[in-house]
Amino acid sequence: FMPKPGMWMNHFKKLMGFSLLGAAVWLYGVLGTQVTHKSSNSFLFLVLALAIGIWVAEAFAGLEHGQGRRFAVRGGVLLALVGIGTGFVSLEKVSTVQRMSPSVNDPVIVDDQINWAPFDPLRVALENRRGRPVFMDYTADWCLNCKSNETLIIETQKVRDSLKKYDIFPMVADWTQENEVITQWLAKLGRTGLPTYALYFPDGGFELLPEVITQEMLLKTFNKAAEKFPKVQYRSLTEACLGNVSARGTVAPK
């Protein structure tokens, strides 16, 4: 059923090349969020040097040349790339700026967007002590499925309305740099990868959602949580703080 060889093969080859370039741009964007500007630029310099090295090896040490020349040129290119990589390229991680977590009285939805709180085990414990469920989105910049779910399913009007109606606390666990504490929480859920979604309840229980989620599934889960833990029964911050909230008191699944 394959078409006969022809110009379409050249067009297909170039199309696949653009697809690879698109993937490279996306992955470089992920890298750019994790390392300093200087490091990302040095990485681009290494990629340029690698491209030039491959061209030199092909142009001056192809199969039409003798084995000795091929060995010498390609060996020289390899040594040059290793020298550039070790001498000029250093990937320094960017300092993580902790975004301020919403206060107890802050709305769940701000400017038609979910007001996500950064991952904080202590905050999970505090909200659960108030009698408030916490919806956790375990995600990462390099997780394409995570980003697709966030855009097409989670960050939608019906889901936002449901979170606002039931006042369920939204929290995002960013695993882009593989945070050790987040890794432990994932392990307690029985998961080792992303995407992962969980709803933590005030009674210490949790509901783990499947990796493939739907909007209806989220709405049903939020509605079920609200029936068991209605927002009219949420306690104030003062009442919640009467108990000792500590890292040991978090409600990560046992």
Short mmCIF file of C-alpha atoms in Angstrom, two decimals:
data_model
loop_
_atom_site.label_atom_id
_atom_site.label_comp_id
_atom_site.label_asym_id
_atom_site.label_seq_id
_atom_site.Cartn_x
_atom_site.Cartn_y
_atom_site.Cartn_z
CA PHE A 1 0.00 0.00 0.00
CA MET A 2 3.03 2.32 0.11
CA PRO A 3 3.24 4.87 -2.72
CA LYS A 4 6.00 4.52 -5.26
CA PRO A 5 9.34 6.26 -4.54
CA GLY A 6 9.47 9.83 -5.75
CA MET A 7 9.69 13.48 -4.73
CA TRP A 8 7.20 12.87 -1.93
CA MET A 9 10.02 11.11 -0.05
CA ASN A 10 12.12 14.28 -0.03
CA HIS A 11 9.15 16.33 1.17
CA PHE A 12 8.43 13.74 3.88
CA LYS A 13 12.08 13.77 4.97
CA LYS A 14 12.05 17.56 5.33
CA LEU A 15 8.75 17.46 7.20
CA MET A 16 10.22 15.01 9.69
CA GLY A 17 13.24 17.31 10.01
CA PHE A 18 10.99 20.22 10.99
CA SER A 19 9.26 17.94 13.51
CA LEU A 20 12.63 17.19 15.10
CA LEU A 21 13.46 20.90 15.18
CA GLY A 22 10.13 21.56 16.90
CA ALA A 23 10.90 18.90 19.51
CA ALA A 24 14.34 20.45 20.05
CA VAL A 25 12.82 23.90 20.58
CA TRP A 26 10.36 22.49 23.13
CA LEU A 27 13.05 20.58 25.03
CA TYR A 28 15.34 23.61 25.03
CA GLY A 29 12.47 25.62 26.53
CA VAL A 30 12.22 23.04 29.32
CA LEU A 31 15.98 23.29 29.90
CA GLY A 32 15.77 27.09 29.97
CA THR A 33 13.46 26.99 32.98
CA GLN A 34 15.93 24.91 34.98
CA VAL A 35 19.33 26.47 34.30
CA THR A 36 20.72 30.01 34.24
CA HIS A 37 20.69 32.16 31.11
CA LYS A 38 24.47 31.81 30.79
CA SER A 39 24.24 28.04 31.02
CA SER A 40 21.51 27.80 28.38
CA ASN A 41 23.59 29.92 26.00
CA SER A 42 26.67 27.75 26.57
CA PHE A 43 24.55 24.70 25.81
CA LEU A 44 23.52 26.25 22.48
CA PHE A 45 27.21 26.89 21.77
CA LEU A 46 27.91 23.20 22.38
CA VAL A 47 25.11 22.23 19.99
CA LEU A 48 26.60 24.53 17.34
CA ALA A 49 30.05 23.01 17.88
CA LEU A 50 28.54 19.52 17.59
CA ALA A 51 26.88 20.44 14.28
CA ILE A 52 30.15 21.83 12.90
CA GLY A 53 32.01 18.75 14.12
CA ILE A 54 29.59 16.41 12.34
CA TRP A 55 29.96 18.45 9.13
CA VAL A 56 33.77 18.34 9.35
CA ALA A 57 33.75 14.58 9.90
CA GLU A 58 31.48 14.07 6.90
CA ALA A 59 33.24 16.54 4.57
CA PHE A 60 36.85 15.64 5.33
CA ALA A 61 36.65 12.10 6.66
CA GLY A 62 33.98 10.40 4.56
CA LEU A 63 34.06 6.86 3.24
CA GLU A 64 35.88 8.06 0.11
CA HIS A 65 38.96 8.78 2.24
CA GLY A 66 41.43 6.31 3.68
CA GLN A 67 40.99 4.66 7.06
CA GLY A 68 43.92 6.54 8.59
CA ARG A 69 42.53 9.93 7.60
CA ARG A 70 39.05 9.05 8.80
CA PHE A 71 40.44 7.94 12.15
CA ALA A 72 42.58 11.07 12.56
CA VAL A 73 39.91 13.60 11.57
CA ARG A 74 37.08 12.02 13.50
CA GLY A 75 39.29 11.50 16.53
CA GLY A 76 40.32 15.15 16.40
CA VAL A 77 36.69 16.25 16.14
CA LEU A 78 35.76 14.08 19.14
CA LEU A 79 38.60 15.46 21.25
CA ALA A 80 37.66 19.03 20.31
CA LEU A 81 34.03 18.47 21.30
CA VAL A 82 35.05 16.91 24.61
CA GLY A 83 37.35 19.85 25.27
CA ILE A 84 34.62 22.37 24.47
CA GLY A 85 32.09 20.49 26.57
CA THR A 86 34.29 20.23 29.64
CA GLY A 87 36.02 23.60 29.33
CA PHE A 88 33.30 26.00 28.29
CA VAL A 89 29.91 24.45 29.01
CA SER A 90 28.56 24.34 32.55
CA LEU A 91 24.90 23.86 33.37
CA GLU A 92 24.16 25.79 36.56
CA LYS A 93 20.71 25.28 37.96
CA VAL A 94 18.66 28.41 38.30
CA SER A 95 17.76 29.35 41.85
CA THR A 96 14.22 28.32 42.59
CA VAL A 97 12.01 31.24 43.50
CA GLN A 98 9.25 30.07 45.79
CA ARG A 99 5.97 31.60 44.73
CA MET A 100 3.88 32.94 47.57
CA SER A 101 1.18 30.51 48.59
CA PRO A 102 -2.37 31.88 48.59
CA SER A 103 -3.66 32.81 52.01
CA VAL A 104 -6.64 31.08 53.59
CA ASN A 105 -9.00 33.81 52.44
CA ASP A 106 -7.66 34.12 48.88
CA PRO A 107 -10.10 32.98 46.18
CA VAL A 108 -9.61 29.70 44.37
CA ILE A 109 -10.01 31.43 41.00
CA VAL A 110 -8.16 34.64 40.13
CA ASP A 111 -8.50 36.37 36.75
CA ASP A 112 -10.32 33.34 35.33
CA GLN A 113 -7.39 31.09 36.21
CA ILE A 114 -6.95 28.51 38.96
CA ASN A 115 -5.00 30.09 41.82
CA TRP A 116 -2.54 27.25 42.29
CA ALA A 117 -0.53 27.09 45.49
CA PRO A 118 3.05 25.71 45.28
CA PHE A 119 3.67 22.31 46.84
CA ASP A 120 3.86 22.57 50.61
CA PRO A 121 3.22 19.55 52.90
CA LEU A 122 2.60 21.88 55.83
CA ARG A 123 -0.08 23.73 53.88
CA VAL A 124 -1.79 20.45 53.00
CA ALA A 125 -1.92 19.59 56.68
CA LEU A 126 -3.27 23.03 57.55
CA GLU A 127 -6.03 22.95 54.95
CA ASN A 128 -7.01 19.43 55.94
CA ARG A 129 -7.17 20.50 59.58
CA ARG A 130 -9.64 23.13 58.47
CA GLY A 131 -11.74 20.32 57.00
CA ARG A 132 -10.85 21.35 53.43
CA PRO A 133 -9.90 18.85 50.69
CA VAL A 134 -6.76 19.55 48.66
CA PHE A 135 -6.52 18.78 44.95
CA MET A 136 -2.90 18.01 44.00
CA ASP A 137 -1.65 18.23 40.44
CA TYR A 138 1.73 16.48 40.12
CA THR A 139 3.29 17.92 36.99
CA ALA A 140 6.55 18.91 35.26
CA ASP A 141 7.56 21.20 32.43
CA TRP A 142 8.87 18.24 30.42
CA CYS A 143 5.66 16.23 30.79
CA LEU A 144 3.72 16.75 27.57
CA ASN A 145 0.70 14.77 28.80
CA CYS A 146 0.59 16.92 31.94
CA LYS A 147 0.53 20.13 29.92
CA SER A 148 -2.14 18.76 27.59
CA ASN A 149 -4.36 17.76 30.52
CA GLU A 150 -3.86 21.12 32.21
CA THR A 151 -4.86 23.02 29.06
CA LEU A 152 -7.67 20.83 27.72
CA ILE A 153 -9.20 19.39 30.90
CA ILE A 154 -8.15 21.05 34.17
CA GLU A 155 -7.94 24.72 33.23
CA THR A 156 -11.48 24.77 31.81
CA GLN A 157 -14.54 26.73 32.84
CA LYS A 158 -16.50 23.79 34.28
CA VAL A 159 -13.58 22.61 36.41
CA ARG A 160 -12.85 26.15 37.60
CA ASP A 161 -16.52 26.63 38.51
CA SER A 162 -16.52 23.36 40.44
CA LEU A 163 -13.38 24.24 42.41
CA LYS A 164 -14.86 27.65 43.21
CA LYS A 165 -18.26 26.26 44.15
CA TYR A 166 -16.89 23.69 46.57
CA ASP A 167 -13.84 25.79 47.60
CA ILE A 168 -11.44 22.88 47.15
CA PHE A 169 -7.85 23.97 47.61
CA PRO A 170 -5.74 23.59 44.41
CA MET A 171 -2.03 22.82 44.77
CA VAL A 172 0.60 22.05 42.13
CA ALA A 173 3.57 19.77 42.81
CA ASP A 174 6.21 20.78 40.26
CA TRP A 175 8.49 17.78 39.68
CA THR A 176 10.50 19.39 36.86
CA GLN A 177 13.71 19.13 38.88
CA GLU A 178 12.61 15.94 40.66
CA ASN A 179 12.06 17.34 44.13
CA GLU A 180 12.89 14.66 46.70
CA VAL A 181 9.86 15.34 48.91
CA ILE A 182 7.50 15.22 45.92
CA THR A 183 9.13 11.94 44.91
CA GLN A 184 8.32 10.53 48.35
CA TRP A 185 4.72 11.67 48.09
CA LEU A 186 4.41 10.06 44.68
CA ALA A 187 5.85 6.82 46.08
CA LYS A 188 3.24 6.83 48.84
CA LEU A 189 0.61 7.03 46.12
CA GLY A 190 2.21 4.06 44.39
CA ARG A 191 3.30 6.17 41.43
CA THR A 192 6.73 6.74 39.93
CA GLY A 193 5.79 8.95 36.99
CA LEU A 194 3.58 11.70 35.69
CA PRO A 195 0.88 12.80 35.26
CA THR A 196 -0.55 12.07 38.69
CA TYR A 197 -3.63 13.62 40.29
CA ALA A 198 -4.83 13.11 43.85
CA LEU A 199 -7.40 14.57 46.20
CA TYR A 200 -6.33 14.62 49.86
CA PHE A 201 -9.15 14.49 52.42
CA PRO A 202 -9.29 15.91 55.98
CA ASP A 203 -9.78 12.42 57.43
CA GLY A 204 -6.32 11.38 56.20
CA GLY A 205 -7.61 9.51 53.19
CA PHE A 206 -7.10 10.31 49.56
CA GLU A 207 -8.47 9.52 46.14
CA LEU A 208 -5.97 8.77 43.40
CA LEU A 209 -7.23 9.57 39.92
CA PRO A 210 -6.10 7.59 36.87
CA GLU A 211 -3.40 8.95 34.59
CA VAL A 212 -5.94 9.44 31.81
CA ILE A 213 -8.52 11.84 33.19
CA THR A 214 -11.63 13.49 31.80
CA GLN A 215 -13.48 16.63 32.76
CA GLU A 216 -16.47 14.59 33.93
CA MET A 217 -14.20 12.50 36.13
CA LEU A 218 -12.84 15.60 37.89
CA LEU A 219 -16.29 17.09 38.37
CA LYS A 220 -17.59 13.83 39.85
CA THR A 221 -14.59 13.57 42.19
CA PHE A 222 -14.99 17.17 43.41
CA ASN A 223 -18.72 16.70 43.94
CA LYS A 224 -18.14 13.53 45.93
CA ALA A 225 -15.55 15.27 48.11
CA ALA A 226 -17.86 18.23 48.72
CA GLU A 227 -20.66 15.95 49.86
CA LYS A 228 -18.42 14.39 52.48
CA PHE A 229 -16.58 17.59 53.45
CA PRO A 230 -18.88 20.58 52.69
CA LYS A 231 -17.35 24.02 52.79
CA VAL A 232 -19.93 25.24 55.31
CA GLN A 233 -18.11 23.06 57.83
CA TYR A 234 -14.64 24.44 57.12
CA ARG A 235 -12.96 25.73 60.25
CA SER A 236 -11.22 29.07 60.53
CA LEU A 237 -7.46 29.41 60.46
CA THR A 238 -7.41 30.11 64.19
CA GLU A 239 -9.34 26.94 64.97
CA ALA A 240 -7.10 24.90 62.68
CA CYS A 241 -3.94 26.28 64.28
CA LEU A 242 -5.04 25.33 67.77
CA GLY A 243 -3.57 21.92 67.04
CA ASN A 244 0.13 21.46 66.36
CA VAL A 245 0.62 21.52 62.60
CA SER A 246 4.00 20.08 61.78
CA ALA A 247 5.63 18.16 58.99
CA ARG A 248 4.81 15.01 60.94
CA GLY A 249 1.16 15.97 60.87
CA THR A 250 0.86 16.05 57.10
CA VAL A 251 -1.76 13.86 55.57
CA ALA A 252 0.35 12.27 52.88
CA PRO A 253 -1.03 8.77 52.30
CA LYS A 254 0.49 6.15 54.54
#
